[in-house]
């Protein structure tokens, strides 16, 4: 599949997906960003500076861990976990935040803005802004601020200003709209650190490239350990950055299957979910053309997931493309299945996963027992579950 690996094209298209659907006032800034990124990508100083920060500040490389007890318990394929949960700030998001702040510095932009839903991307952004002495403003929905009070406090301790967004449903979608408005107004001084493989070109490409380190390390680690490639890669998919980071370096390895796991919420039939590939449709949201959850008039529908990081109406455009060409498969796990996965990994391996990650665990629990013992699964452990302990306790106590 040499073609898939080379995308997007110069205007950000992955087949019919992606592109640049933004107000005219942002076009110049996006073209500037794309051009600067192209230069940075080929600049050995930029790459070595980033590699050093990933190593010393974020804690890379992360281990590839053989989950021996989980493997025994499920009784099928050998299961490995890529331990992104061990990174500074607790998830893969720091990989992208570090890449983007180095880019902002190159462009002479010292004011950083971002949006956040669960607060994880806000924390990663506030962290790198503090590290580089930049002013930092984070937009967050009022409802999310209440649900994620711990992360709000973390961002504030890191010196960021957290702006409450009360419009609409007062969650992530509205926070992104407000961040875009800020960017339009202050684009001369400000860089917008987007948190997933979403939005206008060049973000889906750039964020993917900053997350590819996950898959590159995984490939080297599994080859050293098992002397062969894995049979199956599994990752949860919100916007899709941790998944594409794991998958992308394996796209040309046709023997490797890949499954992205979306949030099935209370079930697809209930309508309360965030599984864009289950009944979603093609549309444009916040800069990009992709699969999203909308009604027949194009009105964006409400989404639901027990995990805030998967709770968004659109999926990254490259995922829509990889699904269309049949290279990556997409499944979903419900809230209840994810909560069971949360318990399963905690009890068998002593690793409390993020509720997002627990959707991947739920998928493995379904497929691993059906696979022979000489097959290998690698799951991306995208984040740790400290942030979710209260939520999980509430759900698990009420259901038992
Ligand atoms: C944000 C987040 C996700 C979802 O984002 P992607 O861009 O789909 O990776 C998944 N896991 C964790 C731990 C997160 O914080």
PDB file of C-alpha atoms in Angstrom, residues 31-320:
ATOM      1  CA  UNK A  31      -0.380  27.884   4.645  1.00  0.00           C
ATOM      2  CA  UNK A  32       2.418  29.467   6.691  1.00  0.00           C
ATOM      3  CA  UNK A  33       2.163  26.675   9.237  1.00  0.00           C
ATOM      4  CA  UNK A  34       2.249  24.010   6.520  1.00  0.00           C
ATOM      5  CA  UNK A  35       5.305  25.607   4.898  1.00  0.00           C
ATOM      6  CA  UNK A  36       7.157  25.968   8.219  1.00  0.00           C
ATOM      7  CA  UNK A  37       6.336  22.393   9.099  1.00  0.00           C
ATOM      8  CA  UNK A  38       7.758  21.151   5.779  1.00  0.00           C
ATOM      9  CA  UNK A  39      11.003  23.007   6.519  1.00  0.00           C
ATOM     10  CA  UNK A  40      11.150  21.774  10.121  1.00  0.00           C
ATOM     11  CA  UNK A  41      10.491  18.192   9.109  1.00  0.00           C
ATOM     12  CA  UNK A  42      13.660  18.098   7.032  1.00  0.00           C
ATOM     13  CA  UNK A  43      15.744  20.117   9.497  1.00  0.00           C
ATOM     14  CA  UNK A  44      18.060  17.820  11.513  1.00  0.00           C
ATOM     15  CA  UNK A  45      18.281  20.424  14.310  1.00  0.00           C
ATOM     16  CA  UNK A  46      14.501  20.461  14.720  1.00  0.00           C
ATOM     17  CA  UNK A  47      14.300  16.682  14.722  1.00  0.00           C
ATOM     18  CA  UNK A  48      17.166  16.204  17.172  1.00  0.00           C
ATOM     19  CA  UNK A  49      15.780  18.920  19.473  1.00  0.00           C
ATOM     20  CA  UNK A  50      12.411  17.165  19.486  1.00  0.00           C
ATOM     21  CA  UNK A  51      13.978  13.745  20.005  1.00  0.00           C
ATOM     22  CA  UNK A  52      15.912  15.030  23.000  1.00  0.00           C
ATOM     23  CA  UNK A  53      12.802  16.549  24.607  1.00  0.00           C
ATOM     24  CA  UNK A  54      10.838  13.356  23.985  1.00  0.00           C
ATOM     25  CA  UNK A  55      13.609  11.443  25.701  1.00  0.00           C
ATOM     26  CA  UNK A  56      14.525  13.700  28.636  1.00  0.00           C
ATOM     27  CA  UNK A  57      11.275  15.534  29.334  1.00  0.00           C
ATOM     28  CA  UNK A  58       8.517  13.159  28.204  1.00  0.00           C
ATOM     29  CA  UNK A  59      10.212   9.834  29.007  1.00  0.00           C
ATOM     30  CA  UNK A  60      10.600   8.132  25.607  1.00  0.00           C
ATOM     31  CA  UNK A  61      11.097   5.470  24.488  1.00  0.00           C
ATOM     32  CA  UNK A  62       8.132   3.881  26.264  1.00  0.00           C
ATOM     33  CA  UNK A  63       8.344   0.138  26.960  1.00  0.00           C
ATOM     34  CA  UNK A  64       6.637  -2.553  24.926  1.00  0.00           C
ATOM     35  CA  UNK A  65       5.325  -4.729  27.712  1.00  0.00           C
ATOM     36  CA  UNK A  66       4.311  -8.395  27.451  1.00  0.00           C
ATOM     37  CA  UNK A  67       1.011  -8.723  29.326  1.00  0.00           C
ATOM     38  CA  UNK A  68       1.574 -12.266  30.502  1.00  0.00           C
ATOM     39  CA  UNK A  69      -1.317 -12.621  32.927  1.00  0.00           C
ATOM     40  CA  UNK A  70      -3.805 -10.990  30.568  1.00  0.00           C
ATOM     41  CA  UNK A  71      -2.618 -13.325  27.805  1.00  0.00           C
ATOM     42  CA  UNK A  72      -3.100 -16.378  30.076  1.00  0.00           C
ATOM     43  CA  UNK A  73      -6.477 -15.179  31.277  1.00  0.00           C
ATOM     44  CA  UNK A  74      -7.852 -14.618  27.759  1.00  0.00           C
ATOM     45  CA  UNK A  75      -6.257 -17.841  26.544  1.00  0.00           C
ATOM     46  CA  UNK A  76      -5.346 -16.975  22.950  1.00  0.00           C
ATOM     47  CA  UNK A  77      -2.956 -14.614  21.190  1.00  0.00           C
ATOM     48  CA  UNK A  78       0.069 -13.123  22.958  1.00  0.00           C
ATOM     49  CA  UNK A  79      -0.737  -9.588  24.080  1.00  0.00           C
ATOM     50  CA  UNK A  80       1.751  -6.731  24.235  1.00  0.00           C
ATOM     51  CA  UNK A  81       1.013  -3.222  25.486  1.00  0.00           C
ATOM     52  CA  UNK A  82       2.753  -0.114  24.180  1.00  0.00           C
ATOM     53  CA  UNK A  83       3.096   1.906  27.369  1.00  0.00           C
ATOM     54  CA  UNK A  84       2.212   5.490  26.387  1.00  0.00           C
ATOM     55  CA  UNK A  85       0.538   5.699  29.812  1.00  0.00           C
ATOM     56  CA  UNK A  86       4.006   6.006  31.332  1.00  0.00           C
ATOM     57  CA  UNK A  87       4.762   9.302  29.596  1.00  0.00           C
ATOM     58  CA  UNK A  88       4.941  12.638  31.423  1.00  0.00           C
ATOM     59  CA  UNK A  89       1.372  13.957  31.954  1.00  0.00           C
ATOM     60  CA  UNK A  90       0.009  10.428  31.544  1.00  0.00           C
ATOM     61  CA  UNK A  91      -0.815   9.962  27.862  1.00  0.00           C
ATOM     62  CA  UNK A  92       0.446  10.127  24.279  1.00  0.00           C
ATOM     63  CA  UNK A  93      -0.726  13.734  23.856  1.00  0.00           C
ATOM     64  CA  UNK A  94       2.604  15.138  25.056  1.00  0.00           C
ATOM     65  CA  UNK A  95       4.312  13.796  21.871  1.00  0.00           C
ATOM     66  CA  UNK A  96       2.267  16.150  19.717  1.00  0.00           C
ATOM     67  CA  UNK A  97       2.300  19.084  22.147  1.00  0.00           C
ATOM     68  CA  UNK A  98       6.114  19.067  22.216  1.00  0.00           C
ATOM     69  CA  UNK A  99       6.361  18.919  18.425  1.00  0.00           C
ATOM     70  CA  UNK A 100       3.959  21.801  18.000  1.00  0.00           C
ATOM     71  CA  UNK A 101       5.497  24.100  20.584  1.00  0.00           C
ATOM     72  CA  UNK A 102       8.894  23.713  18.916  1.00  0.00           C
ATOM     73  CA  UNK A 103       7.209  24.706  15.672  1.00  0.00           C
ATOM     74  CA  UNK A 104       5.588  27.735  17.344  1.00  0.00           C
ATOM     75  CA  UNK A 105       9.016  28.831  18.611  1.00  0.00           C
ATOM     76  CA  UNK A 106      10.427  28.565  15.077  1.00  0.00           C
ATOM     77  CA  UNK A 107       7.612  30.801  13.836  1.00  0.00           C
ATOM     78  CA  UNK A 108       8.290  33.349  16.594  1.00  0.00           C
ATOM     79  CA  UNK A 109       4.876  32.819  18.187  1.00  0.00           C
ATOM     80  CA  UNK A 110       4.949  33.056  21.974  1.00  0.00           C
ATOM     81  CA  UNK A 111       1.256  32.871  22.748  1.00  0.00           C
ATOM     82  CA  UNK A 112      -0.270  29.380  22.775  1.00  0.00           C
ATOM     83  CA  UNK A 113      -3.947  28.500  22.690  1.00  0.00           C
ATOM     84  CA  UNK A 114      -5.727  25.163  22.740  1.00  0.00           C
ATOM     85  CA  UNK A 115      -9.092  23.613  23.384  1.00  0.00           C
ATOM     86  CA  UNK A 116      -9.718  20.654  25.615  1.00  0.00           C
ATOM     87  CA  UNK A 117     -12.567  18.281  26.406  1.00  0.00           C
ATOM     88  CA  UNK A 118     -11.376  15.885  29.070  1.00  0.00           C
ATOM     89  CA  UNK A 119      -8.568  18.254  29.951  1.00  0.00           C
ATOM     90  CA  UNK A 120      -5.775  15.900  28.911  1.00  0.00           C
ATOM     91  CA  UNK A 121      -4.784  17.908  25.860  1.00  0.00           C
ATOM     92  CA  UNK A 122      -5.123  21.108  27.875  1.00  0.00           C
ATOM     93  CA  UNK A 123      -2.745  19.721  30.491  1.00  0.00           C
ATOM     94  CA  UNK A 124      -0.230  18.587  27.848  1.00  0.00           C
ATOM     95  CA  UNK A 125      -0.386  22.023  26.205  1.00  0.00           C
ATOM     96  CA  UNK A 126      -0.121  23.951  29.488  1.00  0.00           C
ATOM     97  CA  UNK A 127       2.845  21.744  30.376  1.00  0.00           C
ATOM     98  CA  UNK A 128       4.851  22.496  27.230  1.00  0.00           C
ATOM     99  CA  UNK A 129       3.871  26.188  27.404  1.00  0.00           C
ATOM    100  CA  UNK A 130       5.293  26.339  30.946  1.00  0.00           C
ATOM    101  CA  UNK A 131       8.425  24.495  29.822  1.00  0.00           C
ATOM    102  CA  UNK A 132       9.020  27.122  27.112  1.00  0.00           C
ATOM    103  CA  UNK A 133       7.801  30.185  29.026  1.00  0.00           C
ATOM    104  CA  UNK A 134       4.872  30.903  26.696  1.00  0.00           C
ATOM    105  CA  UNK A 135       1.585  32.588  27.550  1.00  0.00           C
ATOM    106  CA  UNK A 136      -1.126  29.924  27.426  1.00  0.00           C
ATOM    107  CA  UNK A 137      -4.907  30.134  27.095  1.00  0.00           C
ATOM    108  CA  UNK A 138      -7.062  26.993  27.175  1.00  0.00           C
ATOM    109  CA  UNK A 139     -10.714  26.974  26.084  1.00  0.00           C
ATOM    110  CA  UNK A 140     -12.942  24.493  27.857  1.00  0.00           C
ATOM    111  CA  UNK A 141     -16.696  23.936  28.014  1.00  0.00           C
ATOM    112  CA  UNK A 142     -18.388  24.756  31.327  1.00  0.00           C
ATOM    113  CA  UNK A 143     -19.815  21.244  31.555  1.00  0.00           C
ATOM    114  CA  UNK A 144     -16.395  19.663  30.984  1.00  0.00           C
ATOM    115  CA  UNK A 145     -14.778  21.992  33.541  1.00  0.00           C
ATOM    116  CA  UNK A 146     -17.125  20.650  36.145  1.00  0.00           C
ATOM    117  CA  UNK A 147     -16.554  17.006  35.122  1.00  0.00           C
ATOM    118  CA  UNK A 148     -12.774  17.425  34.960  1.00  0.00           C
ATOM    119  CA  UNK A 149     -12.043  19.729  37.886  1.00  0.00           C
ATOM    120  CA  UNK A 150      -8.716  18.046  38.639  1.00  0.00           C
ATOM    121  CA  UNK A 151      -7.361  18.824  35.178  1.00  0.00           C
ATOM    122  CA  UNK A 152      -8.606  22.416  35.408  1.00  0.00           C
ATOM    123  CA  UNK A 153      -6.560  22.803  38.598  1.00  0.00           C
ATOM    124  CA  UNK A 154      -3.522  21.209  36.948  1.00  0.00           C
ATOM    125  CA  UNK A 155      -3.677  23.643  34.010  1.00  0.00           C
ATOM    126  CA  UNK A 156      -3.989  26.575  36.395  1.00  0.00           C
ATOM    127  CA  UNK A 157      -0.993  25.432  38.456  1.00  0.00           C
ATOM    128  CA  UNK A 158       0.943  25.216  35.201  1.00  0.00           C
ATOM    129  CA  UNK A 159       0.229  28.909  34.648  1.00  0.00           C
ATOM    130  CA  UNK A 160      -2.441  28.606  31.952  1.00  0.00           C
ATOM    131  CA  UNK A 161      -5.572  30.705  31.818  1.00  0.00           C
ATOM    132  CA  UNK A 162      -8.609  28.447  31.469  1.00  0.00           C
ATOM    133  CA  UNK A 163     -11.497  30.189  29.681  1.00  0.00           C
ATOM    134  CA  UNK A 164     -14.986  28.835  30.363  1.00  0.00           C
ATOM    135  CA  UNK A 165     -17.128  28.314  27.260  1.00  0.00           C
ATOM    136  CA  UNK A 166     -20.870  28.391  27.924  1.00  0.00           C
ATOM    137  CA  UNK A 167     -22.273  28.383  24.362  1.00  0.00           C
ATOM    138  CA  UNK A 168     -24.360  25.469  23.055  1.00  0.00           C
ATOM    139  CA  UNK A 169     -23.784  22.215  24.923  1.00  0.00           C
ATOM    140  CA  UNK A 170     -20.735  23.793  26.634  1.00  0.00           C
ATOM    141  CA  UNK A 171     -18.437  20.892  25.743  1.00  0.00           C
ATOM    142  CA  UNK A 172     -15.557  20.221  23.333  1.00  0.00           C
ATOM    143  CA  UNK A 173     -17.187  21.254  20.052  1.00  0.00           C
ATOM    144  CA  UNK A 174     -18.007  24.729  21.392  1.00  0.00           C
ATOM    145  CA  UNK A 175     -14.539  25.033  22.957  1.00  0.00           C
ATOM    146  CA  UNK A 176     -12.966  24.395  19.535  1.00  0.00           C
ATOM    147  CA  UNK A 177     -15.170  27.090  17.983  1.00  0.00           C
ATOM    148  CA  UNK A 178     -14.015  29.600  20.621  1.00  0.00           C
ATOM    149  CA  UNK A 179     -10.358  28.662  20.150  1.00  0.00           C
ATOM    150  CA  UNK A 180     -10.741  29.178  16.374  1.00  0.00           C
ATOM    151  CA  UNK A 181     -12.283  32.606  17.043  1.00  0.00           C
ATOM    152  CA  UNK A 182      -9.305  33.549  19.240  1.00  0.00           C
ATOM    153  CA  UNK A 183      -6.910  32.332  16.556  1.00  0.00           C
ATOM    154  CA  UNK A 184      -8.568  34.393  13.813  1.00  0.00           C
ATOM    155  CA  UNK A 185      -8.197  37.494  16.016  1.00  0.00           C
ATOM    156  CA  UNK A 186      -4.628  36.921  17.245  1.00  0.00           C
ATOM    157  CA  UNK A 187      -3.077  34.905  14.482  1.00  0.00           C
ATOM    158  CA  UNK A 188       0.010  37.137  14.219  1.00  0.00           C
ATOM    159  CA  UNK A 189       1.247  36.259  17.714  1.00  0.00           C
ATOM    160  CA  UNK A 190      -0.530  33.013  18.459  1.00  0.00           C
ATOM    161  CA  UNK A 191      -0.145  29.330  17.642  1.00  0.00           C
ATOM    162  CA  UNK A 192      -3.117  27.004  18.075  1.00  0.00           C
ATOM    163  CA  UNK A 193      -1.977  23.573  19.331  1.00  0.00           C
ATOM    164  CA  UNK A 194      -4.628  21.172  18.090  1.00  0.00           C
ATOM    165  CA  UNK A 195      -4.775  17.940  20.068  1.00  0.00           C
ATOM    166  CA  UNK A 196      -5.676  15.225  17.572  1.00  0.00           C
ATOM    167  CA  UNK A 197      -5.577  14.341  13.873  1.00  0.00           C
ATOM    168  CA  UNK A 198      -8.514  16.661  13.219  1.00  0.00           C
ATOM    169  CA  UNK A 199      -9.178  20.115  11.814  1.00  0.00           C
ATOM    170  CA  UNK A 200      -7.858  21.720   8.671  1.00  0.00           C
ATOM    171  CA  UNK A 201      -4.695  20.708   6.831  1.00  0.00           C
ATOM    172  CA  UNK A 202      -1.863  20.636   7.919  1.00  0.00           C
ATOM    173  CA  UNK A 203      -3.020  19.485  11.396  1.00  0.00           C
ATOM    174  CA  UNK A 204      -4.104  15.904  10.587  1.00  0.00           C
ATOM    175  CA  UNK A 205      -0.771  15.285   8.841  1.00  0.00           C
ATOM    176  CA  UNK A 206       1.372  17.124  11.364  1.00  0.00           C
ATOM    177  CA  UNK A 207      -0.191  15.561  14.465  1.00  0.00           C
ATOM    178  CA  UNK A 208       0.089  12.129  12.836  1.00  0.00           C
ATOM    179  CA  UNK A 209       3.764  12.665  12.125  1.00  0.00           C
ATOM    180  CA  UNK A 210       4.388  13.722  15.750  1.00  0.00           C
ATOM    181  CA  UNK A 211       2.608  10.563  16.963  1.00  0.00           C
ATOM    182  CA  UNK A 212       4.298   8.170  14.500  1.00  0.00           C
ATOM    183  CA  UNK A 213       7.057   7.685  17.065  1.00  0.00           C
ATOM    184  CA  UNK A 214       4.668   5.272  18.823  1.00  0.00           C
ATOM    185  CA  UNK A 215       4.554   2.896  15.853  1.00  0.00           C
ATOM    186  CA  UNK A 216       8.206   3.321  14.947  1.00  0.00           C
ATOM    187  CA  UNK A 217       9.322   2.309  18.433  1.00  0.00           C
ATOM    188  CA  UNK A 218       6.780  -0.521  18.522  1.00  0.00           C
ATOM    189  CA  UNK A 219       8.086  -1.975  15.274  1.00  0.00           C
ATOM    190  CA  UNK A 220      11.710  -1.982  16.435  1.00  0.00           C
ATOM    191  CA  UNK A 221      10.735  -3.373  19.857  1.00  0.00           C
ATOM    192  CA  UNK A 222       8.574  -6.244  18.606  1.00  0.00           C
ATOM    193  CA  UNK A 223      11.164  -7.217  15.976  1.00  0.00           C
ATOM    194  CA  UNK A 224      13.803  -7.376  18.661  1.00  0.00           C
ATOM    195  CA  UNK A 225      11.599  -9.306  21.064  1.00  0.00           C
ATOM    196  CA  UNK A 226       9.704 -11.688  18.769  1.00  0.00           C
ATOM    197  CA  UNK A 227      11.816 -11.507  15.597  1.00  0.00           C
ATOM    198  CA  UNK A 228       8.653 -10.836  13.615  1.00  0.00           C
ATOM    199  CA  UNK A 229       5.836  -8.347  13.075  1.00  0.00           C
ATOM    200  CA  UNK A 230       2.609  -8.495  15.085  1.00  0.00           C
ATOM    201  CA  UNK A 231      -0.573  -9.960  13.572  1.00  0.00           C
ATOM    202  CA  UNK A 232      -2.939  -7.351  14.986  1.00  0.00           C
ATOM    203  CA  UNK A 233      -2.658  -3.757  16.196  1.00  0.00           C
ATOM    204  CA  UNK A 234      -5.435  -2.311  18.365  1.00  0.00           C
ATOM    205  CA  UNK A 235      -5.998   1.279  19.505  1.00  0.00           C
ATOM    206  CA  UNK A 236      -8.939   3.379  20.672  1.00  0.00           C
ATOM    207  CA  UNK A 237     -10.088   6.152  18.335  1.00  0.00           C
ATOM    208  CA  UNK A 238     -11.317   9.548  19.479  1.00  0.00           C
ATOM    209  CA  UNK A 239      -9.965  11.964  16.889  1.00  0.00           C
ATOM    210  CA  UNK A 240      -7.588   9.134  16.122  1.00  0.00           C
ATOM    211  CA  UNK A 241      -4.095  10.403  16.970  1.00  0.00           C
ATOM    212  CA  UNK A 242      -2.837   7.568  19.173  1.00  0.00           C
ATOM    213  CA  UNK A 243      -4.240   5.015  16.709  1.00  0.00           C
ATOM    214  CA  UNK A 244      -2.709   6.592  13.602  1.00  0.00           C
ATOM    215  CA  UNK A 245       0.578   6.996  15.476  1.00  0.00           C
ATOM    216  CA  UNK A 246       0.697   3.253  16.103  1.00  0.00           C
ATOM    217  CA  UNK A 247      -0.722   2.181  12.717  1.00  0.00           C
ATOM    218  CA  UNK A 248       1.043   4.451  10.250  1.00  0.00           C
ATOM    219  CA  UNK A 249       4.527   2.900  10.240  1.00  0.00           C
ATOM    220  CA  UNK A 250       2.880  -0.510   9.590  1.00  0.00           C
ATOM    221  CA  UNK A 251       0.638   0.510   6.658  1.00  0.00           C
ATOM    222  CA  UNK A 252       2.876  -1.182   4.096  1.00  0.00           C
ATOM    223  CA  UNK A 253       3.169  -4.375   6.142  1.00  0.00           C
ATOM    224  CA  UNK A 254       0.214  -6.178   4.618  1.00  0.00           C
ATOM    225  CA  UNK A 255       0.362  -9.104   7.075  1.00  0.00           C
ATOM    226  CA  UNK A 256      -0.476  -6.733   9.960  1.00  0.00           C
ATOM    227  CA  UNK A 257      -4.207  -6.228  10.619  1.00  0.00           C
ATOM    228  CA  UNK A 258      -5.308  -3.054  12.380  1.00  0.00           C
ATOM    229  CA  UNK A 259      -8.459  -2.278  14.334  1.00  0.00           C
ATOM    230  CA  UNK A 260      -9.512   1.127  15.647  1.00  0.00           C
ATOM    231  CA  UNK A 261     -12.051   1.053  18.478  1.00  0.00           C
ATOM    232  CA  UNK A 262     -14.647   3.820  18.768  1.00  0.00           C
ATOM    233  CA  UNK A 263     -16.905   4.655  21.687  1.00  0.00           C
ATOM    234  CA  UNK A 264     -20.148   2.685  21.508  1.00  0.00           C
ATOM    235  CA  UNK A 265     -21.573   4.544  24.530  1.00  0.00           C
ATOM    236  CA  UNK A 266     -24.901   3.079  25.613  1.00  0.00           C
ATOM    237  CA  UNK A 267     -25.133   1.102  22.373  1.00  0.00           C
ATOM    238  CA  UNK A 268     -25.513   2.108  18.718  1.00  0.00           C
ATOM    239  CA  UNK A 269     -29.309   1.703  18.743  1.00  0.00           C
ATOM    240  CA  UNK A 270     -29.672   4.021  21.739  1.00  0.00           C
ATOM    241  CA  UNK A 271     -28.212   6.858  19.663  1.00  0.00           C
ATOM    242  CA  UNK A 272     -26.050   7.723  22.685  1.00  0.00           C
ATOM    243  CA  UNK A 273     -22.568   6.976  21.369  1.00  0.00           C
ATOM    244  CA  UNK A 274     -19.613   8.453  19.483  1.00  0.00           C
ATOM    245  CA  UNK A 275     -19.068   5.702  16.889  1.00  0.00           C
ATOM    246  CA  UNK A 276     -18.812   7.771  13.721  1.00  0.00           C
ATOM    247  CA  UNK A 277     -18.341   4.721  11.518  1.00  0.00           C
ATOM    248  CA  UNK A 278     -21.568   3.141  12.821  1.00  0.00           C
ATOM    249  CA  UNK A 279     -24.276   5.128  11.112  1.00  0.00           C
ATOM    250  CA  UNK A 280     -22.270   8.334  10.704  1.00  0.00           C
ATOM    251  CA  UNK A 281     -22.134  10.200   7.409  1.00  0.00           C
ATOM    252  CA  UNK A 282     -19.765  12.288   5.339  1.00  0.00           C
ATOM    253  CA  UNK A 283     -19.721  15.955   6.261  1.00  0.00           C
ATOM    254  CA  UNK A 284     -17.585  18.931   7.194  1.00  0.00           C
ATOM    255  CA  UNK A 285     -16.853  19.873  10.790  1.00  0.00           C
ATOM    256  CA  UNK A 286     -14.320  22.363  12.140  1.00  0.00           C
ATOM    257  CA  UNK A 287     -12.067  22.499   9.098  1.00  0.00           C
ATOM    258  CA  UNK A 288     -12.137  18.989   7.680  1.00  0.00           C
ATOM    259  CA  UNK A 289     -14.285  16.666   5.577  1.00  0.00           C
ATOM    260  CA  UNK A 290     -14.754  13.318   7.245  1.00  0.00           C
ATOM    261  CA  UNK A 291     -17.211  10.888   8.843  1.00  0.00           C
ATOM    262  CA  UNK A 292     -19.288  12.493  11.541  1.00  0.00           C
ATOM    263  CA  UNK A 293     -22.463  12.079  13.498  1.00  0.00           C
ATOM    264  CA  UNK A 294     -25.065  14.410  12.024  1.00  0.00           C
ATOM    265  CA  UNK A 295     -28.730  14.265  11.099  1.00  0.00           C
ATOM    266  CA  UNK A 296     -30.047  14.417   7.523  1.00  0.00           C
ATOM    267  CA  UNK A 297     -29.850  18.217   7.515  1.00  0.00           C
ATOM    268  CA  UNK A 298     -26.180  18.134   8.498  1.00  0.00           C
ATOM    269  CA  UNK A 299     -26.935  19.253  12.053  1.00  0.00           C
ATOM    270  CA  UNK A 300     -24.255  17.789  14.361  1.00  0.00           C
ATOM    271  CA  UNK A 301     -25.714  15.271  16.785  1.00  0.00           C
ATOM    272  CA  UNK A 302     -24.997  14.960  20.470  1.00  0.00           C
ATOM    273  CA  UNK A 303     -22.458  12.306  21.319  1.00  0.00           C
ATOM    274  CA  UNK A 304     -21.997  10.237  24.429  1.00  0.00           C
ATOM    275  CA  UNK A 305     -19.205   8.188  25.935  1.00  0.00           C
ATOM    276  CA  UNK A 306     -18.154   7.309  29.454  1.00  0.00           C
ATOM    277  CA  UNK A 307     -14.715   8.467  28.317  1.00  0.00           C
ATOM    278  CA  UNK A 308     -14.482  12.185  27.534  1.00  0.00           C
ATOM    279  CA  UNK A 309     -11.476  11.687  25.226  1.00  0.00           C
ATOM    280  CA  UNK A 310     -13.525   9.650  22.736  1.00  0.00           C
ATOM    281  CA  UNK A 311     -16.625  11.847  22.943  1.00  0.00           C
ATOM    282  CA  UNK A 312     -16.497  13.916  19.734  1.00  0.00           C
ATOM    283  CA  UNK A 313     -18.736  13.992  16.641  1.00  0.00           C
ATOM    284  CA  UNK A 314     -15.985  13.690  13.990  1.00  0.00           C
ATOM    285  CA  UNK A 315     -13.165  11.246  13.330  1.00  0.00           C
ATOM    286  CA  UNK A 316      -9.822  12.196  11.763  1.00  0.00           C
ATOM    287  CA  UNK A 317     -10.020  12.282   7.933  1.00  0.00           C
ATOM    288  CA  UNK A 318      -7.161   9.827   7.423  1.00  0.00           C
ATOM    289  CA  UNK A 319      -9.139   7.196   9.335  1.00  0.00           C
ATOM    290  CA  UNK A 320     -12.097   7.715   6.991  1.00  0.00           C
TER     291      UNK A 320
END
